[in-house]
Short mmCIF file of C-alpha atoms in Angstrom, two decimals:
data_model
loop_
_atom_site.label_atom_id
_atom_site.label_comp_id
_atom_site.label_asym_id
_atom_site.label_seq_id
_atom_site.Cartn_x
_atom_site.Cartn_y
_atom_site.Cartn_z
CA MET T 1 81.52 87.49 83.22
CA ARG T 2 83.26 86.31 80.09
CA MET T 3 86.70 84.78 80.23
CA ARG T 4 88.72 83.15 77.49
CA PRO T 5 92.18 81.66 76.94
CA ILE T 6 94.53 83.35 74.56
CA LEU T 7 97.13 81.89 72.24
CA PRO T 8 98.06 84.65 71.86
CA LEU T 9 95.58 87.54 72.37
CA LEU T 10 96.27 91.26 72.12
CA LEU T 11 95.29 92.75 75.45
CA ALA T 12 94.11 96.34 75.13
CA GLY T 13 95.63 96.27 71.63
CA THR T 14 99.22 96.25 72.88
CA VAL T 15 100.10 93.28 75.03
CA LEU T 16 100.90 89.84 73.60
CA LEU T 17 100.37 87.08 76.19
CA PRO T 18 101.89 83.60 75.88
CA PRO T 19 100.26 80.25 75.18
CA LEU T 20 98.20 78.73 77.96
CA ASP T 21 97.77 82.12 79.63
CA LEU T 22 94.32 83.45 80.37
CA VAL T 23 92.85 86.90 80.30
CA ALA T 24 89.78 87.98 82.26
CA GLN T 25 87.64 90.22 80.12
CA ASP T 26 85.42 91.37 82.98
CA PRO T 27 87.39 90.23 86.06
CA VAL T 28 85.98 90.01 89.55
CA ALA T 29 88.67 89.81 92.23
CA LEU T 30 87.60 87.40 94.93
CA PRO T 31 88.45 88.53 98.47
CA ALA T 32 90.84 86.51 100.64
CA GLY T 33 88.92 83.70 102.32
CA ALA T 34 86.47 83.23 99.47
CA GLU T 35 86.01 79.74 98.00
CA LEU T 36 85.97 78.58 94.41
CA ASP T 37 84.63 75.07 93.75
CA VAL T 38 86.93 73.17 91.40
CA ALA T 39 86.33 69.65 90.25
CA GLU T 40 89.47 67.43 90.02
CA PRO T 41 92.04 70.13 90.89
CA LEU T 42 95.47 69.76 89.36
CA VAL T 43 97.68 68.28 92.08
CA THR T 44 101.45 68.20 92.13
CA PRO T 45 102.64 64.66 92.96
CA ALA T 46 104.63 64.32 96.18
CA GLY T 47 108.38 64.71 95.60
CA ALA T 48 107.91 66.10 92.08
CA HIS T 49 110.46 68.56 90.74
CA LEU T 50 110.74 70.47 87.43
CA ALA T 51 113.45 69.50 84.99
CA SER T 52 115.76 72.41 84.18
CA GLY T 53 116.29 73.53 80.60
CA SER T 54 115.08 75.86 77.91
CA TRP T 55 112.31 75.40 75.27
CA SER T 56 111.73 77.73 72.32
CA TYR T 57 108.54 78.22 70.31
CA ARG T 58 107.17 80.19 67.41
CA VAL T 59 103.63 81.63 67.56
CA LEU T 60 101.80 81.78 64.26
CA LEU T 61 98.51 83.14 62.95
CA SER T 62 96.86 81.27 60.09
CA ARG T 63 93.97 82.73 58.08
CA GLY T 64 92.66 82.05 54.59
CA GLY T 65 95.62 79.90 53.70
CA ASN T 66 98.12 82.52 54.77
CA THR T 67 100.39 82.17 57.81
CA ILE T 68 102.35 84.86 59.58
CA GLU T 69 104.71 84.65 62.52
CA LEU T 70 103.48 86.73 65.49
CA ALA T 71 106.13 86.03 68.04
CA ARG T 72 108.98 83.94 69.38
CA ARG T 73 108.72 82.54 72.90
CA THR T 74 111.25 80.94 75.27
CA LEU T 75 110.37 79.08 78.48
CA THR T 76 113.36 78.58 80.83
CA ILE T 77 113.33 76.55 84.05
CA GLY T 78 116.18 76.41 86.55
CA PRO T 79 117.25 76.83 90.17
CA SER T 80 117.51 80.34 91.64
CA SER T 81 121.07 81.51 91.98
CA ALA T 82 120.21 83.29 95.22
CA ASP T 83 118.09 80.63 96.95
CA SER T 84 118.62 76.87 96.67
CA THR T 85 115.00 76.24 97.82
CA THR T 86 113.55 78.12 94.85
CA THR T 87 112.99 77.16 91.19
CA LEU T 88 112.47 79.86 88.54
CA VAL T 89 110.03 79.63 85.64
CA VAL T 90 110.92 82.41 83.17
CA ASP T 91 108.54 82.94 80.28
CA GLU T 92 109.66 85.46 77.60
CA THR T 93 107.76 86.39 74.42
CA ASP T 94 109.20 88.68 71.77
CA SER T 95 106.68 89.98 69.22
CA HIS T 96 108.75 91.93 66.68
CA GLY T 97 110.65 93.75 69.39
CA GLN T 98 107.82 94.04 71.90
CA VAL T 99 108.94 91.86 74.77
CA MET T 100 106.89 90.32 77.59
CA ALA T 101 108.82 88.87 80.53
CA ASP T 102 107.12 86.79 83.19
CA THR T 103 109.04 85.24 86.10
CA THR T 104 107.54 82.94 88.75
CA PHE T 105 109.43 81.75 91.82
CA LEU T 106 108.32 78.27 92.99
CA SER T 107 109.36 76.28 95.98
CA THR T 108 111.69 73.53 94.70
CA ILE T 109 110.00 70.98 96.96
CA GLY T 110 106.22 70.97 96.40
CA LEU T 111 106.34 73.48 93.53
CA SER T 112 104.04 75.90 95.32
CA PRO T 113 104.20 79.52 93.99
CA ARG T 114 105.97 82.15 96.08
CA ARG T 115 106.26 85.23 93.88
CA ARG T 116 105.42 86.35 90.32
CA SER T 117 106.78 89.36 88.49
CA ALA T 118 105.47 90.10 85.00
CA ASN T 119 105.96 92.90 82.45
CA MET T 120 103.28 92.66 79.78
CA GLY T 121 103.85 95.66 77.55
CA PRO T 122 102.73 98.63 79.69
CA LEU T 123 101.17 96.35 82.33
CA ARG T 124 103.21 95.44 85.40
CA LEU T 125 102.10 92.68 87.78
CA MET T 126 103.73 91.90 91.14
CA LEU T 127 102.29 89.08 93.32
CA ARG T 128 103.17 87.27 96.51
CA PHE T 129 101.61 83.93 97.37
CA GLY T 130 100.86 83.11 100.96
CA VAL T 131 99.23 80.13 102.64
CA ASP T 132 95.72 81.51 102.33
CA SER T 133 95.91 84.46 99.98
CA VAL T 134 97.57 86.06 96.96
CA CYS T 135 98.44 89.74 97.35
CA GLY T 136 100.16 92.30 95.14
CA THR T 137 99.68 95.08 92.66
CA MET T 138 98.89 95.67 88.98
CA SER T 139 99.93 98.94 87.38
CA ALA T 140 100.28 100.72 84.06
CA PRO T 141 101.56 104.17 83.07
CA GLY T 142 98.93 106.86 83.51
CA SER T 143 96.67 104.64 85.64
CA ASP T 144 96.14 104.13 89.34
CA THR T 145 97.82 101.09 90.87
CA VAL T 146 95.31 98.31 91.43
CA GLN T 147 95.63 96.26 94.60
CA VAL T 148 95.31 92.47 94.11
CA SER T 149 93.79 90.21 96.82
CA LEU T 150 92.78 86.71 95.86
CA PRO T 151 92.25 83.46 97.79
CA VAL T 152 94.47 80.42 97.53
CA VAL T 153 92.29 77.64 96.11
CA PRO T 154 92.88 73.97 95.19
CA GLY T 155 94.62 73.70 91.80
CA LEU T 156 95.98 77.25 91.93
CA VAL T 157 98.76 78.04 89.46
CA ALA T 158 100.58 81.35 89.19
CA SER T 159 100.76 81.70 85.40
CA GLY T 160 100.41 80.05 82.02
CA GLY T 161 104.09 79.11 82.00
CA VAL T 162 103.72 77.41 85.38
CA PHE T 163 100.54 75.58 84.25
CA GLU T 164 102.42 74.31 81.23
CA SER T 165 105.39 73.28 83.37
CA LEU T 166 103.30 71.43 85.97
CA LEU T 167 101.91 69.26 83.17
CA THR T 168 105.42 67.73 82.89
CA VAL T 169 104.99 66.16 86.37
CA ALA T 170 101.30 65.25 86.06
CA PRO T 171 100.30 61.59 85.53
CA LEU T 172 99.27 62.12 81.89
CA GLY T 173 97.49 59.30 80.13
CA GLU T 174 94.40 58.69 78.04
CA GLY T 175 91.33 59.83 79.96
CA TRP T 176 93.28 61.84 82.55
CA SER T 177 91.87 65.24 83.48
CA GLY T 178 92.51 68.05 85.93
CA THR T 179 91.54 71.64 86.58
CA ALA T 180 94.01 74.46 87.14
CA VAL T 181 92.87 77.78 88.58
CA GLN T 182 95.05 80.49 87.10
CA VAL T 183 95.75 84.02 88.26
CA ALA T 184 94.59 85.99 85.20
CA PRO T 185 95.37 89.69 84.70
CA GLY T 186 92.98 91.69 82.57
CA PRO T 187 92.58 95.28 81.40
CA ASN T 188 90.55 96.17 84.48
CA GLY T 189 91.77 93.84 87.21
CA THR T 190 92.93 90.36 88.16
CA SER T 191 90.82 87.30 88.88
CA LEU T 192 90.95 83.50 89.24
CA VAL T 193 90.07 81.55 86.06
CA PRO T 194 89.51 77.76 86.09
CA ALA T 195 90.80 75.86 83.04
CA THR T 196 90.12 72.11 82.70
CA ILE T 197 92.53 69.94 80.72
CA ARG T 198 91.62 66.48 79.45
CA ILE T 199 93.78 63.93 77.59
CA LEU T 200 91.91 62.64 74.52
CA ALA T 201 94.19 60.11 72.82
CA ALA T 202 97.70 59.15 71.81
CA ASP T 203 98.87 60.90 68.67
CA SER T 204 101.97 61.99 66.75
CA VAL T 205 103.02 65.38 65.47
CA THR T 206 105.85 66.99 63.55
CA VAL T 207 107.06 70.49 64.36
CA PRO T 208 110.33 72.36 63.57
CA ALA T 209 112.01 70.70 66.59
CA GLY T 210 111.25 67.21 65.21
CA SER T 211 108.67 64.45 65.31
CA PHE T 212 107.14 63.45 68.60
CA ALA T 213 104.82 60.79 70.03
CA VAL T 214 102.34 62.90 71.98
CA TRP T 215 99.17 63.03 74.02
CA LYS T 216 96.46 65.11 72.34
CA ALA T 217 94.59 67.18 74.94
CA VAL T 218 91.95 69.87 75.15
CA VAL T 219 91.88 72.79 77.57
CA THR T 220 88.42 74.28 78.19
CA THR T 221 87.82 77.69 79.72
CA GLY T 222 84.43 79.39 79.67
CA GLY T 223 83.26 77.21 76.74
CA VAL T 224 86.34 78.01 74.64
CA GLU T 225 88.62 75.10 73.66
CA GLN T 226 92.38 75.10 73.05
CA TRP T 227 94.09 71.97 71.67
CA LEU T 228 97.47 70.80 73.02
CA TRP T 229 99.94 68.16 71.89
CA LEU T 230 102.12 67.06 74.84
CA ASP T 231 105.21 64.93 74.49
CA ARG T 232 104.41 61.48 75.89
CA THR T 233 107.90 61.10 77.40
CA SER T 234 108.31 64.49 79.11
CA GLY T 235 104.83 66.02 79.15
CA ARG T 236 106.34 69.11 77.49
CA LEU T 237 104.15 71.20 75.18
CA VAL T 238 105.02 70.48 71.56
CA ARG T 239 102.15 72.18 69.68
CA SER T 240 98.93 74.02 70.44
CA GLU T 241 96.04 75.42 68.46
CA MET T 242 93.16 77.75 69.22
CA LYS T 243 90.39 79.34 67.17
CA PRO T 244 89.12 82.58 68.77
CA PRO T 245 85.31 82.51 69.04
CA GLN T 246 85.08 86.02 67.47
CA ALA T 247 87.01 84.93 64.32
CA SER T 248 86.39 81.31 63.40
CA ASP T 249 88.57 81.54 60.27
CA VAL T 250 91.61 82.41 62.39
CA VAL T 251 93.86 79.78 63.98
CA TYR T 252 96.60 80.58 66.48
CA VAL T 253 99.33 77.95 66.45
CA THR T 254 102.35 77.48 68.72
CA GLU T 255 105.09 75.08 67.68
CA LEU T 256 108.25 73.91 69.45
CA THR T 257 111.33 75.01 67.51
CA ALA T 258 114.12 73.93 69.86
CA ALA T 259 114.50 72.02 73.12
CA ALA T 260 117.54 72.11 75.39
CA PRO T 261 116.69 70.14 78.53
CA GLU T 262 119.52 69.86 81.05
CA PRO T 263 120.66 66.32 81.89
#
């Protein structure tokens, strides 16, 4: 089974997924009650809550000295207008008019996932998170609806946008590491994919949104590495890079273009 992170990756030639999201190339859905061993699972600190606001990014592809813009992405975090106990993480990517919208409902206290609704081009994902299992459906026009049944495991995160957001409340520092197990939709099903993040060193980086003192980190999934630069003050993603293993001369880059955190 081969799995790899995408930043971004075209799924089935049509779907652009956001940074830090994962796609299972040959997914195997684990039944409820199954166990997945995870070293150093990503744990949400007691009492942690996500800061509200909006962060915008541009997604670039660089090859042979040429750079093109693939997409614009906005990550928005805020309380649910219908339920004061719920926080919304809304991840939207617009690739030249092709829009992917991914919304995850988290408990405001504890930040555990409750529901996820995602439109990824023709792919539609609907999930509910229980105490022991994740259930839902994945569908696309002209195809049978696929039932999703996955276990809840240590370090479980609902999506790439949630993974990215939980890093803002993690105790980041040189040498810190953790493993997140992400729900990963693929062309043929949905599975759980572990991704380990490790902080390497303090660094600095300049992007369209400004200059930042950052932590440089690496995310490893199935032997593939993705590099992150996380703001040392907020833990927010500032920049990321990934070279796909099938095209070593290609670099996918995501850069923060604007930040509007709420006070």
